[in-house]
JSON list of C-alpha atoms in Angstrom, two decimals:
[
{"chain": "T", "resi": 7, "resn": "PHE", "atom": "CA", "xyz": [80.18, 99.31, 123.71]},
{"chain": "T", "resi": 8, "resn": "THR", "atom": "CA", "xyz": [79.73, 100.44, 127.29]},
{"chain": "T", "resi": 9, "resn": "LEU", "atom": "CA", "xyz": [77.11, 99.16, 129.69]},
{"chain": "T", "resi": 10, "resn": "ALA", "atom": "CA", "xyz": [75.41, 101.39, 132.25]},
{"chain": "T", "resi": 11, "resn": "PRO", "atom": "CA", "xyz": [75.91, 100.42, 135.90]},
{"chain": "T", "resi": 12, "resn": "THR", "atom": "CA", "xyz": [72.24, 99.52, 136.32]},
{"chain": "T", "resi": 13, "resn": "MET", "atom": "CA", "xyz": [70.43, 96.27, 136.93]},
{"chain": "T", "resi": 14, "resn": "PRO", "atom": "CA", "xyz": [69.87, 94.90, 134.45]},
{"chain": "T", "resi": 15, "resn": "PRO", "atom": "CA", "xyz": [72.76, 96.53, 132.56]},
{"chain": "T", "resi": 16, "resn": "LYS", "atom": "CA", "xyz": [71.74, 98.54, 129.51]},
{"chain": "T", "resi": 17, "resn": "VAL", "atom": "CA", "xyz": [73.84, 99.77, 126.62]},
{"chain": "T", "resi": 18, "resn": "GLN", "atom": "CA", "xyz": [75.14, 103.22, 127.48]},
{"chain": "T", "resi": 19, "resn": "HIS", "atom": "CA", "xyz": [77.41, 103.77, 124.47]},
{"chain": "T", "resi": 20, "resn": "LEU", "atom": "CA", "xyz": [77.88, 101.94, 121.17]},
{"chain": "T", "resi": 21, "resn": "SER", "atom": "CA", "xyz": [80.28, 102.81, 118.37]},
{"chain": "T", "resi": 22, "resn": "VAL", "atom": "CA", "xyz": [81.27, 101.04, 115.17]},
{"chain": "T", "resi": 23, "resn": "SER", "atom": "CA", "xyz": [84.15, 101.78, 112.81]},
{"chain": "T", "resi": 24, "resn": "ALA", "atom": "CA", "xyz": [85.29, 100.15, 109.59]},
{"chain": "T", "resi": 25, "resn": "ALA", "atom": "CA", "xyz": [88.59, 98.30, 109.70]},
{"chain": "T", "resi": 26, "resn": "ARG", "atom": "CA", "xyz": [89.97, 96.62, 106.63]},
{"chain": "T", "resi": 27, "resn": "HIS", "atom": "CA", "xyz": [92.64, 93.94, 106.66]},
{"chain": "T", "resi": 28, "resn": "LEU", "atom": "CA", "xyz": [96.12, 95.47, 106.58]},
{"chain": "T", "resi": 29, "resn": "GLU", "atom": "CA", "xyz": [97.84, 95.15, 103.22]},
{"chain": "T", "resi": 30, "resn": "PRO", "atom": "CA", "xyz": [101.47, 93.91, 103.32]},
{"chain": "T", "resi": 31, "resn": "ALA", "atom": "CA", "xyz": [103.05, 97.40, 103.24]},
{"chain": "T", "resi": 32, "resn": "MET", "atom": "CA", "xyz": [100.86, 98.57, 106.15]},
{"chain": "T", "resi": 33, "resn": "GLN", "atom": "CA", "xyz": [101.53, 95.36, 108.09]},
{"chain": "T", "resi": 34, "resn": "HIS", "atom": "CA", "xyz": [105.25, 95.91, 107.62]},
{"chain": "T", "resi": 35, "resn": "ALA", "atom": "CA", "xyz": [105.04, 99.56, 108.68]},
{"chain": "T", "resi": 36, "resn": "ALA", "atom": "CA", "xyz": [103.00, 98.71, 111.79]},
{"chain": "T", "resi": 37, "resn": "ARG", "atom": "CA", "xyz": [105.40, 95.94, 112.84]},
{"chain": "T", "resi": 38, "resn": "GLU", "atom": "CA", "xyz": [108.46, 98.10, 112.21]},
{"chain": "T", "resi": 39, "resn": "LEU", "atom": "CA", "xyz": [107.00, 101.02, 114.11]},
{"chain": "T", "resi": 40, "resn": "ALA", "atom": "CA", "xyz": [106.12, 98.78, 117.07]},
{"chain": "T", "resi": 41, "resn": "SER", "atom": "CA", "xyz": [109.65, 97.36, 117.07]},
{"chain": "T", "resi": 42, "resn": "HIS", "atom": "CA", "xyz": [111.09, 100.90, 117.23]},
{"chain": "T", "resi": 43, "resn": "ILE", "atom": "CA", "xyz": [109.27, 101.75, 120.46]},
{"chain": "T", "resi": 44, "resn": "GLY", "atom": "CA", "xyz": [111.95, 102.05, 123.09]},
{"chain": "T", "resi": 45, "resn": "SER", "atom": "CA", "xyz": [114.70, 101.52, 120.49]},
{"chain": "T", "resi": 46, "resn": "ASP", "atom": "CA", "xyz": [117.93, 103.48, 120.74]},
{"chain": "T", "resi": 47, "resn": "SER", "atom": "CA", "xyz": [118.41, 103.46, 116.95]},
{"chain": "T", "resi": 48, "resn": "PRO", "atom": "CA", "xyz": [116.68, 106.47, 115.40]},
{"chain": "T", "resi": 49, "resn": "ASP", "atom": "CA", "xyz": [118.65, 105.83, 112.19]},
{"chain": "T", "resi": 50, "resn": "ARG", "atom": "CA", "xyz": [116.62, 102.62, 111.72]},
{"chain": "T", "resi": 51, "resn": "LEU", "atom": "CA", "xyz": [113.65, 104.86, 110.89]},
{"chain": "T", "resi": 52, "resn": "ALA", "atom": "CA", "xyz": [115.27, 105.99, 107.63]},
{"chain": "T", "resi": 53, "resn": "ALA", "atom": "CA", "xyz": [114.11, 102.93, 105.69]},
{"chain": "T", "resi": 54, "resn": "LEU", "atom": "CA", "xyz": [110.56, 103.24, 106.98]},
{"chain": "T", "resi": 55, "resn": "ALA", "atom": "CA", "xyz": [110.01, 107.00, 106.81]},
{"chain": "T", "resi": 56, "resn": "ALA", "atom": "CA", "xyz": [108.96, 109.13, 103.86]},
{"chain": "T", "resi": 57, "resn": "PRO", "atom": "CA", "xyz": [111.24, 112.15, 103.26]},
{"chain": "T", "resi": 58, "resn": "GLN", "atom": "CA", "xyz": [108.73, 114.65, 104.69]},
{"chain": "T", "resi": 59, "resn": "LEU", "atom": "CA", "xyz": [108.37, 112.80, 108.02]},
{"chain": "T", "resi": 60, "resn": "ASP", "atom": "CA", "xyz": [110.21, 114.47, 110.91]},
{"chain": "T", "resi": 61, "resn": "ARG", "atom": "CA", "xyz": [112.28, 111.43, 111.93]},
{"chain": "T", "resi": 62, "resn": "ALA", "atom": "CA", "xyz": [113.89, 113.13, 114.91]},
{"chain": "T", "resi": 63, "resn": "ALA", "atom": "CA", "xyz": [110.50, 114.02, 116.40]},
{"chain": "T", "resi": 64, "resn": "LEU", "atom": "CA", "xyz": [109.20, 110.51, 115.75]},
{"chain": "T", "resi": 65, "resn": "ALA", "atom": "CA", "xyz": [112.31, 108.99, 117.34]},
{"chain": "T", "resi": 66, "resn": "ARG", "atom": "CA", "xyz": [111.72, 111.11, 120.47]},
{"chain": "T", "resi": 67, "resn": "THR", "atom": "CA", "xyz": [108.07, 110.04, 120.58]},
{"chain": "T", "resi": 68, "resn": "LEU", "atom": "CA", "xyz": [109.01, 106.37, 120.21]},
{"chain": "T", "resi": 69, "resn": "ALA", "atom": "CA", "xyz": [111.63, 106.63, 122.96]},
{"chain": "T", "resi": 70, "resn": "ALA", "atom": "CA", "xyz": [109.10, 108.24, 125.30]},
{"chain": "T", "resi": 71, "resn": "ALA", "atom": "CA", "xyz": [106.52, 105.57, 124.46]},
{"chain": "T", "resi": 72, "resn": "GLY", "atom": "CA", "xyz": [109.09, 102.88, 125.21]},
{"chain": "T", "resi": 73, "resn": "ALA", "atom": "CA", "xyz": [109.87, 104.40, 128.60]},
{"chain": "T", "resi": 74, "resn": "GLN", "atom": "CA", "xyz": [106.19, 104.56, 129.49]},
{"chain": "T", "resi": 75, "resn": "TYR", "atom": "CA", "xyz": [104.78, 101.43, 127.85]},
{"chain": "T", "resi": 76, "resn": "GLY", "atom": "CA", "xyz": [107.75, 99.07, 127.38]},
{"chain": "T", "resi": 77, "resn": "ALA", "atom": "CA", "xyz": [108.21, 96.83, 124.35]},
{"chain": "T", "resi": 78, "resn": "CYS", "atom": "CA", "xyz": [105.22, 96.60, 122.01]},
{"chain": "T", "resi": 79, "resn": "ARG", "atom": "CA", "xyz": [103.84, 94.31, 119.33]},
{"chain": "T", "resi": 80, "resn": "VAL", "atom": "CA", "xyz": [101.01, 94.83, 116.87]},
{"chain": "T", "resi": 81, "resn": "GLY", "atom": "CA", "xyz": [97.57, 93.68, 117.98]},
{"chain": "T", "resi": 82, "resn": "GLU", "atom": "CA", "xyz": [94.25, 94.08, 116.19]},
{"chain": "T", "resi": 83, "resn": "THR", "atom": "CA", "xyz": [93.36, 96.57, 113.48]},
{"chain": "T", "resi": 84, "resn": "LEU", "atom": "CA", "xyz": [90.92, 99.17, 114.81]},
{"chain": "T", "resi": 85, "resn": "SER", "atom": "CA", "xyz": [90.11, 101.25, 111.72]},
{"chain": "T", "resi": 86, "resn": "GLY", "atom": "CA", "xyz": [91.35, 102.45, 108.37]},
{"chain": "T", "resi": 87, "resn": "ASP", "atom": "CA", "xyz": [91.55, 101.35, 104.77]},
{"chain": "T", "resi": 88, "resn": "GLY", "atom": "CA", "xyz": [94.55, 99.08, 105.41]},
{"chain": "T", "resi": 89, "resn": "VAL", "atom": "CA", "xyz": [96.46, 100.58, 102.48]},
{"chain": "T", "resi": 90, "resn": "GLN", "atom": "CA", "xyz": [97.24, 104.23, 103.23]},
{"chain": "T", "resi": 91, "resn": "SER", "atom": "CA", "xyz": [95.78, 104.62, 106.71]},
{"chain": "T", "resi": 92, "resn": "ALA", "atom": "CA", "xyz": [95.20, 102.41, 109.71]},
{"chain": "T", "resi": 93, "resn": "ARG", "atom": "CA", "xyz": [94.75, 102.59, 113.43]},
{"chain": "T", "resi": 94, "resn": "VAL", "atom": "CA", "xyz": [96.10, 99.55, 115.24]},
{"chain": "T", "resi": 95, "resn": "ARG", "atom": "CA", "xyz": [96.24, 98.48, 118.86]},
{"chain": "T", "resi": 96, "resn": "LEU", "atom": "CA", "xyz": [99.74, 97.92, 120.15]},
{"chain": "T", "resi": 97, "resn": "ARG", "atom": "CA", "xyz": [100.02, 95.36, 122.91]},
{"chain": "T", "resi": 98, "resn": "CYS", "atom": "CA", "xyz": [102.77, 96.64, 125.16]},
{"chain": "T", "resi": 99, "resn": "GLU", "atom": "CA", "xyz": [104.39, 95.35, 128.33]},
{"chain": "T", "resi": 100, "resn": "ARG", "atom": "CA", "xyz": [102.73, 97.85, 130.68]},
{"chain": "T", "resi": 101, "resn": "ALA", "atom": "CA", "xyz": [99.54, 98.87, 128.84]},
{"chain": "T", "resi": 102, "resn": "ASP", "atom": "CA", "xyz": [97.98, 98.97, 125.41]},
{"chain": "T", "resi": 103, "resn": "LEU", "atom": "CA", "xyz": [98.64, 101.86, 123.06]},
{"chain": "T", "resi": 104, "resn": "ASP", "atom": "CA", "xyz": [96.84, 102.86, 119.84]},
{"chain": "T", "resi": 105, "resn": "ALA", "atom": "CA", "xyz": [98.85, 103.91, 116.80]},
{"chain": "T", "resi": 106, "resn": "ALA", "atom": "CA", "xyz": [97.42, 105.80, 113.82]},
{"chain": "T", "resi": 107, "resn": "LEU", "atom": "CA", "xyz": [99.60, 105.37, 110.72]},
{"chain": "T", "resi": 108, "resn": "SER", "atom": "CA", "xyz": [99.60, 106.95, 107.28]},
{"chain": "T", "resi": 109, "resn": "LEU", "atom": "CA", "xyz": [101.61, 105.73, 104.32]},
{"chain": "T", "resi": 110, "resn": "ASP", "atom": "CA", "xyz": [102.40, 107.32, 100.99]},
{"chain": "T", "resi": 111, "resn": "GLY", "atom": "CA", "xyz": [101.85, 105.57, 97.65]},
{"chain": "T", "resi": 112, "resn": "GLU", "atom": "CA", "xyz": [105.23, 103.85, 97.97]},
{"chain": "T", "resi": 113, "resn": "GLY", "atom": "CA", "xyz": [104.46, 102.36, 101.39]},
{"chain": "T", "resi": 114, "resn": "ARG", "atom": "CA", "xyz": [106.60, 104.78, 103.39]},
{"chain": "T", "resi": 115, "resn": "LEU", "atom": "CA", "xyz": [105.44, 106.25, 106.67]},
{"chain": "T", "resi": 116, "resn": "THR", "atom": "CA", "xyz": [104.19, 109.84, 106.37]},
{"chain": "T", "resi": 117, "resn": "ALA", "atom": "CA", "xyz": [102.60, 110.21, 109.81]},
{"chain": "T", "resi": 118, "resn": "ALA", "atom": "CA", "xyz": [102.29, 108.34, 113.10]},
{"chain": "T", "resi": 119, "resn": "ALA", "atom": "CA", "xyz": [100.31, 109.35, 116.16]},
{"chain": "T", "resi": 120, "resn": "PHE", "atom": "CA", "xyz": [99.84, 107.51, 119.42]},
{"chain": "T", "resi": 121, "resn": "SER", "atom": "CA", "xyz": [97.09, 107.59, 122.02]},
{"chain": "T", "resi": 122, "resn": "LYS", "atom": "CA", "xyz": [95.87, 105.54, 124.91]},
{"chain": "T", "resi": 123, "resn": "PRO", "atom": "CA", "xyz": [92.85, 103.37, 124.08]},
{"chain": "T", "resi": 124, "resn": "ALA", "atom": "CA", "xyz": [89.61, 105.22, 124.74]},
{"chain": "T", "resi": 125, "resn": "ALA", "atom": "CA", "xyz": [88.32, 102.56, 127.13]},
{"chain": "T", "resi": 126, "resn": "ASP", "atom": "CA", "xyz": [91.42, 102.62, 129.36]},
{"chain": "T", "resi": 127, "resn": "ARG", "atom": "CA", "xyz": [90.96, 104.28, 132.72]},
{"chain": "T", "resi": 128, "resn": "CYS", "atom": "CA", "xyz": [94.63, 105.04, 133.39]},
{"chain": "T", "resi": 129, "resn": "VAL", "atom": "CA", "xyz": [98.04, 104.93, 131.75]},
{"chain": "T", "resi": 130, "resn": "PRO", "atom": "CA", "xyz": [101.12, 103.44, 133.37]}
]
C-alpha cells in the first residue's frame, strides 16, 4: 500500500496478489538462479535450464544483474502458484531485485525475468 502525503495520511494505493508457498523444485530454482547472479560460470545453468531456454541470453542477463546489484539471495515470495510460476524478491548487496520464474513439469527453468521492485525509487 501507499499512503498519501496528507495529514492524516490516507491510503493512496492498495494492491493484493496471491502468493503460494514455493514447492521444493521452485525453491531450488530460485536459489540456484540467485546464486548465478554475477557468476562467471554460464555452463552451470545447464542443469537448471529447460532445453528451450536461451542459456546464453540468461547468462548475459545474470552477469549484468551481478554487476549492478551484487550477490543476491532469495527473499520473500511475491506471487505465483509456487509450482510452475513464482515471483520472488531477491535481496542483493546494492538493492533488491524481483525475479519472475517459470518451470516446466520436470522442474526445469523455462523463463526468468528481472525487474526492480515497484516501490523502489531508484536503482543502483
